[in-house]
């Protein structure tokens, strides 16, 4: 069964303290891996799509990487406005449609 | 360019009632997916509509049904509401073609069942 596990569940950092969030996945074959950001009371906001192992993408202080079993979201010198829940999701090969399987997310809190 | 819009934003119902949630996709998108998100959890896939047909369905009972209109907007209907149906219901839109379909989400409808 396709599965996505994120760790840690919650992470508190000081402003400027860099860290990484982990997303482990089990799928029969990966079509794409997605990272979303979700603020309280809002819908997920798309950040990145990764397609194959070794791929990396960057946006401001965020950098996403992908291996055959996991993805990391690296956050460099975070600011309080980076506080949010970060969701990882996968789309498996063989899916006849765009079904996306989400992890439970990592709640990131950045203290000023 | 309007993004994905959902209505209403909040809804309170009692057990046994029925509810209809609405979604208008992002301009140019033809595919709508619905998700249920419980507090502290990731979104769970309910179903997806493309060309007015249900294309794929997650592990949700038949009490959950939907519809897509010719203008690509969509409705989610839930019958015989249970307390456990209380959640944030998210609509996402995408383009139906292509191998990887990036989904863009609305702000959601918060449903409370009393």
PDB file of C-alpha atoms in Angstrom:
ATOM      1  CA  UNK A   1       0.000   0.000   0.000  1.00  0.00           C
ATOM      2  CA  UNK A   2       1.257   3.466  -0.890  1.00  0.00           C
ATOM      3  CA  UNK A   3       2.292   5.394   2.215  1.00  0.00           C
ATOM      4  CA  UNK A   4       3.894   8.699   3.200  1.00  0.00           C
ATOM      5  CA  UNK A   5       5.475   9.338   6.624  1.00  0.00           C
ATOM      6  CA  UNK A   6       6.753  12.713   7.753  1.00  0.00           C
ATOM      7  CA  UNK A   7       9.089  13.507  10.628  1.00  0.00           C
ATOM      8  CA  UNK A   8       9.319  15.159  12.988  1.00  0.00           C
ATOM      9  CA  UNK A   9       5.655  15.854  13.769  1.00  0.00           C
ATOM     10  CA  UNK A  10       6.619  19.252  15.173  1.00  0.00           C
ATOM     11  CA  UNK A  11       9.797  21.332  15.113  1.00  0.00           C
ATOM     12  CA  UNK A  12      10.577  24.521  16.962  1.00  0.00           C
ATOM     13  CA  UNK A  13      13.568  26.555  15.777  1.00  0.00           C
ATOM     14  CA  UNK A  14      15.127  29.862  16.630  1.00  0.00           C
ATOM     15  CA  UNK A  15      15.151  32.451  13.848  1.00  0.00           C
ATOM     16  CA  UNK A  16      18.212  31.793  11.693  1.00  0.00           C
ATOM     17  CA  UNK A  17      18.601  28.178  12.865  1.00  0.00           C
ATOM     18  CA  UNK A  18      18.689  25.947   9.775  1.00  0.00           C
ATOM     19  CA  UNK A  19      17.160  22.445   9.771  1.00  0.00           C
ATOM     20  CA  UNK A  20      15.565  19.755   7.603  1.00  0.00           C
ATOM     21  CA  UNK A  21      12.172  18.069   7.435  1.00  0.00           C
ATOM     22  CA  UNK A  22      11.924  14.446   6.319  1.00  0.00           C
ATOM     23  CA  UNK A  23       9.392  12.679   4.110  1.00  0.00           C
ATOM     24  CA  UNK A  24       9.686   8.900   3.685  1.00  0.00           C
ATOM     25  CA  UNK A  25       7.520   7.253   1.075  1.00  0.00           C
ATOM     26  CA  UNK A  26       6.566   3.764  -0.045  1.00  0.00           C
ATOM     27  CA  UNK A  27       5.019   3.510  -3.488  1.00  0.00           C
ATOM     28  CA  UNK A  28       5.043   0.910  -6.248  1.00  0.00           C
ATOM     29  CA  UNK A  29       6.595   3.524  -8.496  1.00  0.00           C
ATOM     30  CA  UNK A  30       6.889   7.281  -8.089  1.00  0.00           C
ATOM     31  CA  UNK A  31       5.282   9.571 -10.618  1.00  0.00           C
ATOM     32  CA  UNK A  32       5.878  12.739  -8.609  1.00  0.00           C
ATOM     33  CA  UNK A  33       6.510  14.027  -5.085  1.00  0.00           C
ATOM     34  CA  UNK A  34       5.007  17.297  -3.901  1.00  0.00           C
ATOM     35  CA  UNK A  35       5.695  19.713  -1.044  1.00  0.00           C
ATOM     36  CA  UNK A  36       2.962  22.028   0.184  1.00  0.00           C
ATOM     37  CA  UNK A  37       2.830  24.678   2.891  1.00  0.00           C
ATOM     38  CA  UNK A  38      -0.358  25.066   4.938  1.00  0.00           C
ATOM     39  CA  UNK A  39      -1.124  28.001   7.223  1.00  0.00           C
ATOM     40  CA  UNK A  40      -3.761  27.630   9.964  1.00  0.00           C
ATOM     41  CA  UNK A  41      -7.295  27.736   8.592  1.00  0.00           C
ATOM     42  CA  UNK A  42      -6.127  27.791   4.978  1.00  0.00           C
ATOM     43  CA  UNK A  43      -5.702  25.325   2.142  1.00  0.00           C
ATOM     44  CA  UNK A  44      -2.306  23.881   1.197  1.00  0.00           C
ATOM     45  CA  UNK A  45      -0.109  26.116  -0.960  1.00  0.00           C
ATOM     46  CA  UNK A  46       1.989  24.400  -3.625  1.00  0.00           C
ATOM     47  CA  UNK A  47       5.777  24.713  -3.202  1.00  0.00           C
ATOM     48  CA  UNK A  48       7.641  22.096  -5.281  1.00  0.00           C
ATOM     49  CA  UNK A  49       7.311  19.031  -7.467  1.00  0.00           C
ATOM     50  CA  UNK A  50      10.164  16.502  -7.723  1.00  0.00           C
ATOM     51  CA  UNK A  51      10.146  13.712 -10.288  1.00  0.00           C
ATOM     52  CA  UNK A  52      13.286  11.609  -9.973  1.00  0.00           C
ATOM     53  CA  UNK A  53      16.022  10.715  -7.498  1.00  0.00           C
ATOM     54  CA  UNK A  54      18.774  13.293  -7.365  1.00  0.00           C
ATOM     55  CA  UNK A  55      16.545  16.182  -8.327  1.00  0.00           C
ATOM     56  CA  UNK A  56      16.673  19.393  -6.264  1.00  0.00           C
ATOM     57  CA  UNK A  57      14.548  22.542  -6.308  1.00  0.00           C
ATOM     58  CA  UNK A  58      14.907  25.826  -4.441  1.00  0.00           C
ATOM     59  CA  UNK A  59      12.654  28.707  -3.529  1.00  0.00           C
ATOM     60  CA  UNK A  60      13.898  31.485  -1.269  1.00  0.00           C
ATOM     61  CA  UNK A  61      14.994  29.811   1.996  1.00  0.00           C
ATOM     62  CA  UNK A  62      13.602  26.394   1.045  1.00  0.00           C
ATOM     63  CA  UNK A  63      15.332  23.594  -0.843  1.00  0.00           C
ATOM     64  CA  UNK A  64      13.737  20.233  -1.616  1.00  0.00           C
ATOM     65  CA  UNK A  65      15.718  17.101  -2.478  1.00  0.00           C
ATOM     66  CA  UNK A  66      14.669  13.601  -3.514  1.00  0.00           C
ATOM     67  CA  UNK A  67      16.122  10.093  -3.175  1.00  0.00           C
ATOM     68  CA  UNK A  68      14.525   6.750  -4.067  1.00  0.00           C
ATOM     69  CA  UNK A  69      13.003   6.421  -0.599  1.00  0.00           C
ATOM     70  CA  UNK A  70      12.702   9.893   0.877  1.00  0.00           C
ATOM     71  CA  UNK A  71      12.647  13.610   0.358  1.00  0.00           C
ATOM     72  CA  UNK A  72      14.036  16.390   2.491  1.00  0.00           C
ATOM     73  CA  UNK A  73      12.883  19.961   2.799  1.00  0.00           C
ATOM     74  CA  UNK A  74      15.842  22.014   3.947  1.00  0.00           C
ATOM     75  CA  UNK A  75      15.141  25.405   5.455  1.00  0.00           C
ATOM     76  CA  UNK A  76      18.072  27.812   5.658  1.00  0.00           C
ATOM     77  CA  UNK A  77      18.134  30.728   8.112  1.00  0.00           C
ATOM     78  CA  UNK A  78      14.359  30.605   8.680  1.00  0.00           C
ATOM     79  CA  UNK A  79      12.264  33.612   9.630  1.00  0.00           C
ATOM     80  CA  UNK A  80       9.106  33.709  11.793  1.00  0.00           C
ATOM     81  CA  UNK A  81       6.981  33.974   8.618  1.00  0.00           C
ATOM     82  CA  UNK A  82       8.173  30.489   7.640  1.00  0.00           C
ATOM     83  CA  UNK A  83       6.111  29.091  10.518  1.00  0.00           C
ATOM     84  CA  UNK A  84       3.488  26.732   9.035  1.00  0.00           C
ATOM     85  CA  UNK A  85       2.689  23.070   8.530  1.00  0.00           C
ATOM     86  CA  UNK A  86       4.670  21.528   5.674  1.00  0.00           C
ATOM     87  CA  UNK A  87       2.962  18.655   3.869  1.00  0.00           C
ATOM     88  CA  UNK A  88       4.593  16.059   1.651  1.00  0.00           C
ATOM     89  CA  UNK A  89       2.553  14.086  -0.898  1.00  0.00           C
ATOM     90  CA  UNK A  90       3.181  11.501  -3.615  1.00  0.00           C
ATOM     91  CA  UNK A  91       1.531  10.458  -6.837  1.00  0.00           C
ATOM     92  CA  UNK A  92       2.200   6.828  -7.730  1.00  0.00           C
ATOM     93  CA  UNK A  93       2.780   5.281 -11.146  1.00  0.00           C
ATOM     94  CA  UNK A  94      -0.200   3.383 -12.422  1.00  0.00           C
ATOM     95  CA  UNK A  95      -2.630   5.864 -10.904  1.00  0.00           C
ATOM     96  CA  UNK A  96      -5.317   6.307 -13.485  1.00  0.00           C
ATOM     97  CA  UNK A  97      -5.969   9.776 -12.170  1.00  0.00           C
ATOM     98  CA  UNK A  98      -4.333  12.433 -10.069  1.00  0.00           C
ATOM     99  CA  UNK A  99      -4.818  10.792  -6.674  1.00  0.00           C
ATOM    100  CA  UNK A 100      -2.293  12.283  -4.280  1.00  0.00           C
ATOM    101  CA  UNK A 101      -1.403  10.638  -0.964  1.00  0.00           C
ATOM    102  CA  UNK A 102      -0.440  13.044   1.809  1.00  0.00           C
ATOM    103  CA  UNK A 103       1.637  12.624   4.928  1.00  0.00           C
ATOM    104  CA  UNK A 104       0.441  14.052   8.243  1.00  0.00           C
ATOM    105  CA  UNK A 105       2.761  17.048   7.990  1.00  0.00           C
ATOM    106  CA  UNK A 106       5.444  18.726  10.088  1.00  0.00           C
ATOM    107  CA  UNK A 107       4.383  21.735  12.156  1.00  0.00           C
ATOM    108  CA  UNK A 108       7.248  24.216  11.990  1.00  0.00           C
ATOM    109  CA  UNK A 109       7.482  27.072  14.466  1.00  0.00           C
ATOM    110  CA  UNK A 110      10.178  29.753  14.192  1.00  0.00           C
ATOM    111  CA  UNK A 111      10.800  31.897  17.277  1.00  0.00           C
ATOM    112  CA  UNK A 112      12.070  35.463  16.757  1.00  0.00           C
TER     113      UNK A 112
ATOM    114  CA  UNK B   1      -6.730  35.277 -12.120  1.00  0.00           C
ATOM    115  CA  UNK B   2      -9.077  33.724  -9.552  1.00  0.00           C
ATOM    116  CA  UNK B   3      -7.768  30.715  -7.734  1.00  0.00           C
ATOM    117  CA  UNK B   4      -9.839  27.851  -6.394  1.00  0.00           C
ATOM    118  CA  UNK B   5     -12.884  29.123  -4.528  1.00  0.00           C
ATOM    119  CA  UNK B   6     -15.011  27.153  -2.082  1.00  0.00           C
ATOM    120  CA  UNK B   7     -18.301  27.901  -0.383  1.00  0.00           C
ATOM    121  CA  UNK B   8     -19.422  28.155   2.282  1.00  0.00           C
ATOM    122  CA  UNK B   9     -16.383  28.796   4.486  1.00  0.00           C
ATOM    123  CA  UNK B  10     -18.028  27.393   7.603  1.00  0.00           C
ATOM    124  CA  UNK B  11     -21.016  25.150   8.164  1.00  0.00           C
ATOM    125  CA  UNK B  12     -22.692  23.679  11.229  1.00  0.00           C
ATOM    126  CA  UNK B  13     -25.005  20.676  10.879  1.00  0.00           C
ATOM    127  CA  UNK B  14     -26.536  18.073  13.148  1.00  0.00           C
ATOM    128  CA  UNK B  15     -26.199  14.298  12.930  1.00  0.00           C
ATOM    129  CA  UNK B  16     -28.296  12.723  10.202  1.00  0.00           C
ATOM    130  CA  UNK B  17     -28.541  15.845   8.095  1.00  0.00           C
ATOM    131  CA  UNK B  18     -27.241  16.254   4.563  1.00  0.00           C
ATOM    132  CA  UNK B  19     -24.756  18.867   3.330  1.00  0.00           C
ATOM    133  CA  UNK B  20     -23.596  20.226  -0.035  1.00  0.00           C
ATOM    134  CA  UNK B  21     -20.245  21.926  -0.498  1.00  0.00           C
ATOM    135  CA  UNK B  22     -19.273  23.831  -3.628  1.00  0.00           C
ATOM    136  CA  UNK B  23     -16.059  24.435  -5.528  1.00  0.00           C
ATOM    137  CA  UNK B  24     -15.026  26.538  -8.511  1.00  0.00           C
ATOM    138  CA  UNK B  25     -11.698  25.494 -10.027  1.00  0.00           C
ATOM    139  CA  UNK B  26      -8.804  27.737 -10.974  1.00  0.00           C
ATOM    140  CA  UNK B  27      -9.275  29.346 -14.382  1.00  0.00           C
ATOM    141  CA  UNK B  28      -8.230  26.925 -17.131  1.00  0.00           C
ATOM    142  CA  UNK B  29      -8.413  23.804 -14.966  1.00  0.00           C
ATOM    143  CA  UNK B  30     -10.757  20.958 -15.845  1.00  0.00           C
ATOM    144  CA  UNK B  31     -10.238  18.492 -12.988  1.00  0.00           C
ATOM    145  CA  UNK B  32     -11.507  18.755  -9.420  1.00  0.00           C
ATOM    146  CA  UNK B  33     -10.460  16.599  -6.466  1.00  0.00           C
ATOM    147  CA  UNK B  34     -11.985  16.602  -2.990  1.00  0.00           C
ATOM    148  CA  UNK B  35     -10.156  15.911   0.258  1.00  0.00           C
ATOM    149  CA  UNK B  36     -11.120  15.575   3.912  1.00  0.00           C
ATOM    150  CA  UNK B  37      -8.651  16.928   6.470  1.00  0.00           C
ATOM    151  CA  UNK B  38      -9.110  16.103  10.141  1.00  0.00           C
ATOM    152  CA  UNK B  39      -7.407  18.301  12.723  1.00  0.00           C
ATOM    153  CA  UNK B  40      -3.680  17.612  12.856  1.00  0.00           C
ATOM    154  CA  UNK B  41      -3.769  15.234   9.885  1.00  0.00           C
ATOM    155  CA  UNK B  42      -2.919  15.446   6.225  1.00  0.00           C
ATOM    156  CA  UNK B  43      -5.673  15.641   3.605  1.00  0.00           C
ATOM    157  CA  UNK B  44      -7.350  12.326   2.712  1.00  0.00           C
ATOM    158  CA  UNK B  45      -8.454  11.802  -0.897  1.00  0.00           C
ATOM    159  CA  UNK B  46     -12.232  11.426  -1.323  1.00  0.00           C
ATOM    160  CA  UNK B  47     -12.677  11.419  -5.116  1.00  0.00           C
ATOM    161  CA  UNK B  48     -11.821  13.181  -8.342  1.00  0.00           C
ATOM    162  CA  UNK B  49     -13.993  14.458 -11.181  1.00  0.00           C
ATOM    163  CA  UNK B  50     -12.944  14.929 -14.788  1.00  0.00           C
ATOM    164  CA  UNK B  51     -15.227  15.491 -17.780  1.00  0.00           C
ATOM    165  CA  UNK B  52     -18.224  15.307 -15.419  1.00  0.00           C
ATOM    166  CA  UNK B  53     -17.338  11.741 -14.398  1.00  0.00           C
ATOM    167  CA  UNK B  54     -15.972  10.368 -11.131  1.00  0.00           C
ATOM    168  CA  UNK B  55     -12.537   9.185 -12.247  1.00  0.00           C
ATOM    169  CA  UNK B  56     -11.121   7.794  -9.013  1.00  0.00           C
ATOM    170  CA  UNK B  57     -12.331   7.300  -5.456  1.00  0.00           C
ATOM    171  CA  UNK B  58     -10.633   6.937  -2.087  1.00  0.00           C
ATOM    172  CA  UNK B  59     -11.778   4.864   0.892  1.00  0.00           C
ATOM    173  CA  UNK B  60     -14.929   6.787   1.692  1.00  0.00           C
ATOM    174  CA  UNK B  61     -18.467   5.362   2.030  1.00  0.00           C
ATOM    175  CA  UNK B  62     -21.235   5.941  -0.480  1.00  0.00           C
ATOM    176  CA  UNK B  63     -22.640   8.647   1.805  1.00  0.00           C
ATOM    177  CA  UNK B  64     -20.063  10.833   0.080  1.00  0.00           C
ATOM    178  CA  UNK B  65     -21.041  11.691  -3.476  1.00  0.00           C
ATOM    179  CA  UNK B  66     -20.220  14.392  -5.937  1.00  0.00           C
ATOM    180  CA  UNK B  67     -20.932  16.047  -9.190  1.00  0.00           C
ATOM    181  CA  UNK B  68     -19.094  18.080 -11.786  1.00  0.00           C
ATOM    182  CA  UNK B  69     -20.848  20.586 -14.001  1.00  0.00           C
ATOM    183  CA  UNK B  70     -20.079  21.518 -17.637  1.00  0.00           C
ATOM    184  CA  UNK B  71     -18.262  24.655 -16.434  1.00  0.00           C
ATOM    185  CA  UNK B  72     -15.958  22.334 -14.370  1.00  0.00           C
ATOM    186  CA  UNK B  73     -17.303  23.500 -11.008  1.00  0.00           C
ATOM    187  CA  UNK B  74     -18.096  20.740  -8.564  1.00  0.00           C
ATOM    188  CA  UNK B  75     -20.203  19.811  -5.560  1.00  0.00           C
ATOM    189  CA  UNK B  76     -19.536  17.422  -2.703  1.00  0.00           C
ATOM    190  CA  UNK B  77     -22.587  15.930  -1.006  1.00  0.00           C
ATOM    191  CA  UNK B  78     -22.524  14.100   2.300  1.00  0.00           C
ATOM    192  CA  UNK B  79     -25.656  12.283   3.499  1.00  0.00           C
ATOM    193  CA  UNK B  80     -26.584  11.026   6.962  1.00  0.00           C
ATOM    194  CA  UNK B  81     -23.899  13.092   8.663  1.00  0.00           C
ATOM    195  CA  UNK B  82     -21.931  11.535  11.507  1.00  0.00           C
ATOM    196  CA  UNK B  83     -19.962  13.306  14.235  1.00  0.00           C
ATOM    197  CA  UNK B  84     -16.808  11.921  12.624  1.00  0.00           C
ATOM    198  CA  UNK B  85     -17.521  13.835   9.429  1.00  0.00           C
ATOM    199  CA  UNK B  86     -16.467  17.038  11.193  1.00  0.00           C
ATOM    200  CA  UNK B  87     -13.392  18.225   9.300  1.00  0.00           C
ATOM    201  CA  UNK B  88     -11.980  20.721   6.825  1.00  0.00           C
ATOM    202  CA  UNK B  89     -13.090  19.789   3.313  1.00  0.00           C
ATOM    203  CA  UNK B  90     -10.668  20.860   0.626  1.00  0.00           C
ATOM    204  CA  UNK B  91     -11.174  21.165  -3.083  1.00  0.00           C
ATOM    205  CA  UNK B  92      -8.203  21.064  -5.446  1.00  0.00           C
ATOM    206  CA  UNK B  93      -8.114  21.745  -9.161  1.00  0.00           C
ATOM    207  CA  UNK B  94      -5.668  20.659 -11.839  1.00  0.00           C
ATOM    208  CA  UNK B  95      -5.339  20.039 -15.564  1.00  0.00           C
ATOM    209  CA  UNK B  96      -6.448  16.565 -16.576  1.00  0.00           C
ATOM    210  CA  UNK B  97      -3.726  15.900 -19.111  1.00  0.00           C
ATOM    211  CA  UNK B  98      -0.061  15.182 -18.511  1.00  0.00           C
ATOM    212  CA  UNK B  99       1.742  12.664 -16.375  1.00  0.00           C
ATOM    213  CA  UNK B 100       2.044  14.716 -13.189  1.00  0.00           C
ATOM    214  CA  UNK B 101      -0.835  16.891 -12.183  1.00  0.00           C
ATOM    215  CA  UNK B 102      -0.040  19.704  -9.771  1.00  0.00           C
ATOM    216  CA  UNK B 103      -3.109  20.349  -7.654  1.00  0.00           C
ATOM    217  CA  UNK B 104      -3.999  23.812  -6.391  1.00  0.00           C
ATOM    218  CA  UNK B 105      -6.176  24.024  -3.298  1.00  0.00           C
ATOM    219  CA  UNK B 106      -8.949  26.259  -2.115  1.00  0.00           C
ATOM    220  CA  UNK B 107      -9.209  27.571   1.445  1.00  0.00           C
ATOM    221  CA  UNK B 108     -11.645  24.829   2.390  1.00  0.00           C
ATOM    222  CA  UNK B 109     -15.015  24.497   4.073  1.00  0.00           C
ATOM    223  CA  UNK B 110     -14.963  23.840   7.818  1.00  0.00           C
ATOM    224  CA  UNK B 111     -17.832  21.443   8.612  1.00  0.00           C
ATOM    225  CA  UNK B 112     -18.902  20.908  12.206  1.00  0.00           C
ATOM    226  CA  UNK B 113     -21.401  18.131  12.953  1.00  0.00           C
ATOM    227  CA  UNK B 114     -23.145  18.377  16.333  1.00  0.00           C
TER     228      UNK B 114
END
